[in-house]
Coordinates of C-alpha atoms in Angstrom, one line a residue:
Chain A
M50 CA 104.7 -87.9 48.2
K51 CA 102.7 -88.1 45.0
I52 CA 104.3 -88.3 41.6
H53 CA 103.0 -86.7 38.5
I54 CA 104.5 -87.4 35.1
D55 CA 104.1 -85.6 31.8
E56 CA 104.3 -88.1 28.9
D57 CA 104.3 -85.3 26.3
R58 CA 107.5 -83.8 27.7
C59 CA 109.3 -87.1 28.3
V60 CA 112.1 -87.8 25.8
G61 CA 112.9 -91.3 27.0
G62 CA 116.4 -90.6 28.4
G63 CA 116.0 -93.3 31.0
Q64 CA 117.4 -91.3 33.9
C65 CA 114.4 -92.0 36.1
V66 CA 114.7 -95.8 35.6
L67 CA 118.3 -95.7 36.7
A68 CA 117.6 -93.5 39.7
A69 CA 114.4 -95.3 40.9
P70 CA 113.8 -98.6 39.1
E71 CA 111.0 -99.7 41.4
V72 CA 109.0 -96.5 40.6
F73 CA 109.7 -95.8 36.9
D74 CA 110.0 -97.9 33.7
Q75 CA 110.0 -97.1 30.0
R76 CA 107.4 -98.3 27.4
D77 CA 108.8 -100.8 24.9
D78 CA 107.4 -99.1 21.8
D79 CA 108.7 -95.5 22.3
G80 CA 110.8 -95.4 25.5
I81 CA 108.4 -93.1 27.2
V82 CA 108.1 -93.2 31.0
V83 CA 105.8 -95.6 32.8
L84 CA 104.9 -94.8 36.4
L85 CA 104.9 -98.1 38.3
Q86 CA 103.8 -96.5 41.7
E87 CA 102.1 -93.1 42.1
Q88 CA 102.7 -92.9 45.8
P89 CA 105.8 -95.0 46.6
A90 CA 106.8 -95.8 50.2
D91 CA 108.8 -93.3 52.1
D92 CA 112.0 -95.3 51.9
L93 CA 112.1 -94.6 48.1
D94 CA 111.9 -90.8 48.7
H95 CA 115.5 -90.1 48.0
Q96 CA 115.5 -92.1 44.8
V97 CA 112.4 -90.5 43.5
R98 CA 113.7 -87.0 44.3
E99 CA 116.9 -87.8 42.4
A100 CA 114.8 -89.1 39.4
A101 CA 112.9 -85.8 39.4
L102 CA 116.1 -83.8 39.6
L103 CA 117.8 -85.8 36.8
C104 CA 115.0 -85.8 34.3
P105 CA 116.3 -83.7 31.5
A106 CA 112.8 -82.8 30.2
L107 CA 111.4 -81.8 33.6
A108 CA 108.7 -84.4 33.1
I109 CA 108.5 -85.5 36.7
T110 CA 106.8 -83.3 39.4
L111 CA 106.5 -84.2 43.0
E112 CA 103.6 -83.2 45.2
E113 CA 104.2 -83.3 48.9
T114 CA 101.4 -85.1 50.8
A115 CA 100.6 -85.0 54.5
P116 CA 102.5 -87.8 56.4
Chain B
M133 CA 144.1 -64.8 25.5
L134 CA 142.9 -62.8 22.5
H135 CA 140.6 -60.0 23.5
T136 CA 138.2 -58.2 21.2
G137 CA 136.7 -55.5 23.3
D138 CA 135.2 -57.3 26.3
A139 CA 134.7 -60.5 24.4
P140 CA 137.5 -63.1 24.7
A141 CA 138.0 -65.5 21.8
Y142 CA 136.3 -68.9 22.3
P143 CA 137.1 -71.7 22.5
M144 CA 140.2 -70.9 24.6
P145 CA 143.2 -73.1 24.2
R146 CA 143.9 -75.5 27.0
D147 CA 147.0 -74.5 29.0
A148 CA 149.8 -76.9 28.2
A149 CA 151.3 -76.3 31.7
R150 CA 148.2 -77.4 33.5
C151 CA 146.7 -80.9 34.0
P152 CA 145.5 -82.1 30.5
F153 CA 142.2 -83.0 32.0
D154 CA 141.4 -79.5 33.2
P155 CA 139.4 -77.0 31.2
P156 CA 141.1 -73.7 30.4
A157 CA 141.6 -71.5 33.5
E158 CA 139.8 -68.6 31.9
L159 CA 136.5 -70.6 31.9
A160 CA 136.7 -71.2 35.7
E161 CA 137.4 -67.5 36.1
I162 CA 134.2 -66.5 34.2
R163 CA 132.2 -69.1 36.2
D164 CA 133.5 -67.7 39.5
T165 CA 133.0 -64.0 38.7
D166 CA 130.1 -63.0 36.4
G167 CA 129.0 -66.5 35.4
I168 CA 128.2 -65.3 31.9
R169 CA 130.2 -63.4 29.3
R170 CA 130.1 -62.5 25.6
V171 CA 132.8 -64.4 23.7
Q172 CA 133.9 -64.0 20.1
I173 CA 133.8 -67.1 17.8
W174 CA 135.3 -68.0 14.5
D175 CA 132.8 -66.1 12.3
G176 CA 133.2 -62.9 14.3
S177 CA 129.8 -63.2 16.1
R178 CA 129.6 -62.7 19.8
P179 CA 127.4 -65.2 21.5
W180 CA 126.9 -65.5 25.3
L181 CA 129.0 -68.1 27.2
V182 CA 127.2 -69.7 30.2
T183 CA 129.4 -71.5 32.7
R184 CA 127.6 -72.3 35.9
H185 CA 125.9 -75.7 36.5
A186 CA 122.5 -74.2 37.5
D187 CA 122.4 -71.7 34.7
I188 CA 123.4 -74.3 32.1
R189 CA 120.5 -76.6 33.3
A190 CA 118.1 -73.6 33.2
V191 CA 119.1 -72.5 29.7
L192 CA 119.0 -76.0 28.2
S193 CA 115.4 -76.5 29.5
H194 CA 114.2 -73.0 28.8
P195 CA 111.3 -72.5 26.3
A196 CA 113.0 -69.4 24.9
I197 CA 116.0 -71.4 23.8
S198 CA 116.2 -73.3 20.5
A199 CA 118.6 -76.0 19.2
D200 CA 117.5 -75.4 15.6
I201 CA 120.6 -74.8 13.5
D202 CA 118.6 -72.9 10.9
N203 CA 117.6 -70.2 13.4
E204 CA 119.2 -66.8 12.8
G205 CA 122.0 -66.2 15.3
Y206 CA 122.8 -69.9 16.0
P207 CA 126.5 -70.0 17.0
H208 CA 127.9 -72.7 14.8
Q209 CA 131.2 -74.4 15.9
S210 CA 132.9 -74.0 12.5
A211 CA 132.0 -73.6 8.8
A212 CA 132.8 -77.4 8.4
I213 CA 130.5 -78.5 11.2
R214 CA 127.7 -76.1 10.0
A215 CA 128.0 -77.7 6.5
R216 CA 127.8 -81.3 7.8
R217 CA 125.0 -80.5 10.2
S218 CA 122.9 -78.9 7.5
R219 CA 123.6 -81.7 5.0
A220 CA 122.5 -84.3 7.6
K221 CA 120.1 -82.3 9.8
T222 CA 118.0 -84.4 12.2
F223 CA 115.8 -84.0 15.2
F224 CA 118.9 -83.5 17.3
T225 CA 119.3 -80.0 15.9
A226 CA 115.6 -79.1 15.5
D227 CA 112.7 -78.3 17.9
G228 CA 109.0 -79.1 18.2
V229 CA 106.7 -82.1 18.2
E230 CA 107.0 -83.0 14.5
E231 CA 110.6 -82.0 13.9
H232 CA 112.0 -83.3 17.3
D233 CA 109.7 -85.2 19.6
E234 CA 108.2 -87.7 17.2
P235 CA 111.4 -88.7 15.4
R236 CA 113.3 -89.0 18.7
R237 CA 110.7 -91.4 20.0
V238 CA 111.2 -93.6 17.0
L239 CA 114.8 -94.1 18.3
A240 CA 114.3 -93.7 22.0
R241 CA 112.8 -97.2 22.4
E242 CA 116.0 -98.7 20.9
F243 CA 118.2 -97.1 23.7
T244 CA 116.1 -97.6 26.9
A245 CA 117.9 -98.1 30.2
K246 CA 116.7 -101.8 30.5
R247 CA 117.5 -102.6 26.8
M248 CA 121.0 -101.3 27.2
Q249 CA 121.6 -103.1 30.5
S250 CA 120.5 -106.3 28.8
L251 CA 123.5 -105.9 26.5
R252 CA 126.0 -106.1 29.3
E253 CA 127.1 -109.7 28.5
V254 CA 127.5 -108.9 24.8
I255 CA 129.6 -105.8 25.7
Q256 CA 131.6 -107.9 28.1
G257 CA 132.4 -110.4 25.3
V258 CA 133.4 -107.6 22.8
T259 CA 135.6 -106.0 25.5
D260 CA 137.3 -109.3 26.5
R261 CA 138.1 -110.1 22.8
A262 CA 139.6 -106.7 22.3
I263 CA 141.8 -107.1 25.4
D264 CA 142.8 -110.6 24.3
E265 CA 144.0 -109.3 21.0
M266 CA 145.8 -106.4 22.6
L267 CA 147.6 -108.8 25.0
A268 CA 148.5 -111.1 22.1
G269 CA 150.1 -108.2 20.2
E270 CA 153.2 -106.1 20.6
K271 CA 154.1 -103.8 23.5
P272 CA 153.6 -100.9 23.8
A273 CA 150.2 -100.9 22.3
D274 CA 147.9 -98.1 21.3
L275 CA 144.9 -98.4 23.6
V276 CA 142.8 -96.1 21.3
E277 CA 143.2 -98.5 18.3
K278 CA 143.1 -101.7 20.3
L279 CA 140.2 -101.1 22.8
A280 CA 138.7 -97.6 22.9
L281 CA 137.6 -97.5 19.2
P282 CA 136.7 -101.2 18.6
V283 CA 134.3 -101.7 21.6
P284 CA 131.8 -98.8 20.8
T285 CA 132.2 -99.3 17.0
V286 CA 131.4 -103.0 17.1
M287 CA 128.4 -102.3 19.5
I288 CA 126.8 -99.5 17.5
C289 CA 127.3 -101.4 14.2
D290 CA 125.7 -104.5 15.7
L291 CA 122.8 -102.6 17.1
L292 CA 122.2 -100.9 13.7
G293 CA 122.4 -104.3 12.0
A294 CA 125.5 -103.5 10.1
P295 CA 128.2 -105.8 11.6
D296 CA 130.0 -106.1 8.3
V297 CA 130.4 -102.4 7.6
D298 CA 134.0 -101.3 7.1
H299 CA 134.8 -100.1 10.7
A300 CA 138.0 -98.4 9.8
R301 CA 136.3 -96.4 7.0
V302 CA 133.5 -95.3 9.3
Q303 CA 136.0 -94.2 12.0
D304 CA 138.0 -92.2 9.4
L305 CA 134.8 -90.4 8.1
T306 CA 133.8 -89.6 11.7
K307 CA 137.2 -88.2 12.3
V308 CA 136.6 -85.8 9.3
F309 CA 133.4 -84.6 11.1
V310 CA 135.2 -83.5 14.2
A311 CA 138.6 -82.4 13.0
A312 CA 139.3 -78.7 13.1
S313 CA 141.3 -79.0 9.9
S314 CA 138.3 -80.2 7.9
T315 CA 136.8 -77.9 5.3
P316 CA 133.0 -77.7 4.6
A317 CA 133.7 -79.7 1.4
D318 CA 135.4 -82.4 3.4
T319 CA 132.6 -82.8 5.9
T320 CA 129.9 -82.7 3.3
A321 CA 131.6 -85.4 1.2
A322 CA 132.0 -87.6 4.3
A323 CA 128.3 -87.1 5.1
E324 CA 127.3 -88.0 1.5
E325 CA 129.4 -91.2 1.7
L326 CA 127.8 -92.3 5.0
L327 CA 124.3 -91.4 3.9
D328 CA 124.7 -93.5 0.8
L329 CA 126.0 -96.4 2.9
I330 CA 123.1 -96.2 5.4
G331 CA 120.5 -95.7 2.6
G332 CA 121.8 -98.8 0.9
L333 CA 121.5 -100.8 4.1
L334 CA 117.9 -99.5 4.6
D335 CA 117.1 -100.8 1.1
E336 CA 118.5 -104.2 1.9
K337 CA 116.7 -104.4 5.2
A338 CA 113.4 -103.5 3.5
Q339 CA 113.8 -106.6 1.4
A340 CA 115.3 -108.9 4.0
P341 CA 114.7 -107.5 7.5
G342 CA 116.5 -108.9 10.5
D343 CA 116.2 -108.2 14.3
D344 CA 118.0 -104.9 14.4
L345 CA 117.5 -101.1 14.4
L346 CA 117.8 -100.4 10.7
S347 CA 115.5 -103.2 9.9
R348 CA 112.8 -101.8 12.2
L349 CA 113.3 -98.3 10.6
A350 CA 113.0 -99.9 7.1
T351 CA 109.9 -102.1 7.8
E352 CA 108.0 -99.8 10.2
Q353 CA 108.9 -96.3 8.8
L354 CA 110.3 -96.6 5.2
V355 CA 108.1 -99.2 3.7
P356 CA 104.8 -97.8 5.0
G357 CA 105.9 -94.4 3.9
L358 CA 105.9 -92.7 7.4
R359 CA 109.4 -91.3 6.9
T360 CA 111.6 -90.9 3.8
R361 CA 114.8 -92.8 3.0
E362 CA 116.7 -89.5 3.3
E363 CA 115.4 -88.7 6.8
L364 CA 116.0 -92.3 8.1
S365 CA 119.5 -92.3 6.6
R366 CA 120.3 -89.1 8.5
M367 CA 119.0 -90.7 11.7
G368 CA 121.3 -93.7 11.0
L369 CA 124.2 -91.4 10.3
L370 CA 123.7 -89.6 13.7
L371 CA 123.7 -92.9 15.6
L372 CA 126.6 -94.4 13.7
T373 CA 128.9 -91.4 14.3
A374 CA 127.7 -90.3 17.7
G375 CA 127.8 -93.9 18.8
H376 CA 131.5 -94.5 18.7
E377 CA 133.5 -91.2 18.6
T378 CA 132.2 -90.2 22.0
S379 CA 132.5 -93.4 23.9
A380 CA 135.9 -94.1 22.3
N381 CA 137.2 -90.8 23.6
M382 CA 135.8 -91.5 27.1
I383 CA 137.5 -94.9 27.2
A384 CA 140.9 -93.5 26.2
L385 CA 140.8 -90.4 28.3
G386 CA 139.2 -92.3 31.3
T387 CA 142.0 -94.9 31.2
A388 CA 144.6 -92.1 31.1
A389 CA 142.9 -90.3 34.1
L390 CA 142.7 -93.5 36.1
L391 CA 146.4 -94.5 35.4
T392 CA 147.4 -91.1 36.7
N393 CA 145.1 -91.5 39.8
P394 CA 146.2 -95.0 41.0
D395 CA 144.3 -94.8 44.3
Q396 CA 141.0 -94.2 42.3
L397 CA 142.0 -97.0 39.9
A398 CA 142.5 -99.4 42.8
L399 CA 138.9 -98.7 44.1
I400 CA 137.4 -99.7 40.8
R401 CA 139.7 -102.7 40.2
D402 CA 139.1 -104.2 43.7
A403 CA 135.4 -103.5 43.9
E404 CA 132.9 -106.4 44.2
D405 CA 129.9 -104.2 44.0
P406 CA 129.0 -103.1 40.5
A407 CA 127.7 -99.8 41.9
V408 CA 131.3 -98.7 42.4
A409 CA 132.1 -98.9 38.6
A410 CA 128.7 -97.2 37.9
G411 CA 129.6 -94.3 40.2
A412 CA 133.1 -94.1 38.8
V413 CA 131.7 -93.8 35.3
E414 CA 129.5 -90.8 36.3
E415 CA 132.5 -89.2 38.0
L416 CA 134.7 -89.7 35.0
L417 CA 132.0 -88.3 32.7
R418 CA 131.9 -85.2 34.9
Y419 CA 135.6 -84.8 35.4
L420 CA 136.6 -85.3 31.8
T421 CA 133.6 -83.6 30.0
I422 CA 134.8 -84.5 26.5
V423 CA 132.3 -82.2 24.8
H424 CA 134.7 -79.3 25.4
S425 CA 133.7 -76.8 22.8
G426 CA 130.3 -76.1 24.3
L427 CA 126.7 -77.0 23.4
R428 CA 125.3 -74.4 21.0
R429 CA 121.8 -72.8 21.2
V430 CA 120.0 -69.6 20.1
A431 CA 117.5 -67.5 22.0
I432 CA 114.1 -67.3 20.2
E433 CA 112.7 -64.9 22.9
D434 CA 114.4 -62.7 25.4
L435 CA 115.4 -64.5 28.6
E436 CA 117.3 -63.7 31.8
V437 CA 120.4 -65.7 32.7
A438 CA 122.7 -65.0 35.7
G439 CA 121.3 -61.4 35.9
T440 CA 121.9 -60.7 32.2
T441 CA 119.2 -60.4 29.5
I442 CA 119.9 -62.5 26.5
R443 CA 118.0 -61.0 23.5
R444 CA 116.0 -62.9 20.9
G445 CA 118.3 -63.9 18.1
E446 CA 121.5 -64.0 20.2
G447 CA 123.6 -67.1 20.3
V448 CA 124.3 -69.0 23.6
I449 CA 127.1 -71.4 24.3
L450 CA 126.9 -73.7 27.3
A451 CA 130.4 -74.4 28.6
L452 CA 129.9 -77.9 30.1
G453 CA 133.5 -78.3 31.4
P454 CA 133.4 -75.5 34.0
G455 CA 129.7 -76.3 34.7
N456 CA 130.8 -79.8 35.7
R457 CA 133.6 -78.4 37.9
D458 CA 131.2 -75.9 39.6
A459 CA 131.6 -76.1 43.4
A460 CA 128.0 -75.0 43.8
A461 CA 126.9 -78.3 42.4
F462 CA 129.8 -80.7 43.3
A463 CA 131.5 -79.5 46.5
D464 CA 129.8 -81.3 49.4
G465 CA 132.5 -81.2 52.1
E466 CA 132.7 -85.0 52.2
H467 CA 134.5 -85.6 48.9
A468 CA 137.6 -84.1 47.1
G469 CA 137.0 -80.7 45.5
P470 CA 135.4 -80.7 42.0
D471 CA 138.8 -80.2 40.2
S472 CA 139.8 -83.6 41.5
L473 CA 138.8 -87.1 40.4
D474 CA 136.9 -88.8 43.3
I475 CA 135.0 -91.8 42.1
T476 CA 133.0 -92.0 45.3
R477 CA 131.4 -88.7 44.7
P478 CA 127.7 -88.6 43.9
A479 CA 128.0 -87.1 40.4
R480 CA 125.0 -88.3 38.4
H481 CA 123.7 -84.7 38.0
H482 CA 126.7 -83.9 35.8
L483 CA 126.1 -82.3 32.4
A484 CA 128.3 -84.4 30.3
F485 CA 125.3 -85.8 28.3
G486 CA 123.8 -82.3 28.1
F487 CA 120.4 -81.5 29.6
G488 CA 116.9 -80.7 28.3
V489 CA 115.1 -82.5 25.5
H490 CA 118.2 -83.0 23.4
Q491 CA 120.1 -84.8 26.2
C492 CA 122.2 -87.7 24.7
L493 CA 120.0 -90.4 23.2
G494 CA 122.7 -93.1 23.6
Q495 CA 123.7 -92.3 27.1
Q496 CA 122.5 -95.6 28.6
L497 CA 124.6 -97.5 26.0
A498 CA 127.6 -95.3 26.8
R499 CA 127.2 -96.0 30.5
V500 CA 127.1 -99.8 30.2
E501 CA 130.1 -99.7 27.7
L502 CA 132.2 -97.6 30.1
Q503 CA 131.2 -99.6 33.2
V504 CA 132.2 -102.9 31.5
V505 CA 135.5 -101.5 30.1
F506 CA 136.7 -99.9 33.3
S507 CA 135.7 -102.8 35.5
T508 CA 137.4 -105.3 33.2
L509 CA 140.6 -103.6 31.9
F510 CA 142.5 -103.1 35.2
R511 CA 141.5 -106.6 36.5
R512 CA 142.6 -108.3 33.3
I513 CA 145.8 -106.3 33.1
P514 CA 146.8 -105.3 36.7
T515 CA 150.2 -104.0 35.5
L516 CA 148.8 -101.7 32.8
A517 CA 150.8 -98.5 32.7
L518 CA 151.3 -95.5 30.3
A519 CA 154.2 -96.1 28.0
Q520 CA 154.9 -92.4 27.7
P521 CA 154.8 -89.4 30.1
L522 CA 151.3 -88.0 30.4
T523 CA 152.5 -84.7 29.0
D524 CA 153.6 -86.5 25.7
V525 CA 150.2 -88.0 25.0
P526 CA 148.7 -86.4 21.9
F527 CA 145.5 -85.0 23.3
K528 CA 142.7 -83.9 20.9
T529 CA 143.0 -80.2 21.5
D530 CA 142.3 -79.9 17.7
M531 CA 139.0 -81.7 17.8
S532 CA 135.5 -80.7 18.8
I533 CA 135.3 -83.7 21.1
Y534 CA 138.2 -84.1 23.5
G535 CA 140.2 -87.3 23.8
A536 CA 143.5 -88.8 22.8
H537 CA 144.7 -89.4 19.3
E538 CA 146.8 -92.2 20.6
L539 CA 147.5 -93.7 24.1
L540 CA 150.5 -95.9 24.3
V541 CA 150.3 -98.4 27.1
T542 CA 152.4 -101.3 28.3
W543 CA 152.1 -104.1 30.9

């Protein structure tokens, strides 16, 4: 799975950081999302999907990749 | 229920015979039939009421939907709330890059998930002191006055850099903002007083900045001329009032809900794993949904919701309570039904903080405050009990944010 983030849409709610702290962080100067891993290991799949579902600004999209 | 044609009056009163934590039954009926219905509000207008979880998410993130209170057709909650919101309009009730995104980002960094989690020890200290004082006082005690209001008020004032502000006065003025009995003159006067207070603090911070939010607004925005004193005062007002009224109501109502669900209370009290309290807070936010008079929006283009066309210029009200009790989102066969409190339920996708770009800015602060309070209170006072029957608690049916005016407890 490959993660795409849209910084322009992000409103710094922090939902993604709570759901998947190993994958998402927030910038110190404006709270905007920082992607720590673009293609995280499979065992983080559930957390990453939850982050995408919870993002209020729909700023996280997931691209399925071949296993 | 008052009917005006096919549009019932909104908000509907809560049914005194039902559980005080349940939204009015008519709302569940709308959700489980058409999902959407026209309602009639105080000014005679007839906005759409949207009640299902998926539809509420879709509307709140739809480009044809606006949160701007100045748009024709916006369904205001009351004349008094309209007056206050236009006197102190911020990004919270506006759209677009300049009016919303940029000012929100100025504040978003102050409330990031990690920054708020780093405050856990500070919040623990504030909570412990409030409980110490309550225990040292008389029984029964009013938990609203002793714990629910002080913890979030102290926290938001400290974050802003205004620890010496008159907390009681700020609480009184905020009460004016949300009381149904307030007139437009009342809410405007309360807004003026708070704007003056915050403007004065910004001036002081510009001269002698400290390590706090208002100092950063003063030195990085006001002094270089990026934003005006008026705009920054309005932002401070939003934080000061939103920062304590909401969390305070969640603390009081959550305590009442847990004391009436002792099996759930025991799970939090006895848990070693902090994830239990974190999950419990999400479930309490879902179950109680204190924003009980609906989020307000207006359509700026036509859009389709639940098979109905909402036309440009028509108001839309998102009924978060029934959305947060929607079986389509919260019934999984493994946990109690959505009308019950089950703190083991995965509930993070609730709508208690709203959805879309205006979702609550202070939600990560609220989460940590609630986690600390609920994981501390029942451990420190294992014998805590309501000192009055639940039916005698004065619930805030007369306020735009639900809660309890007073919650008498003993131990």
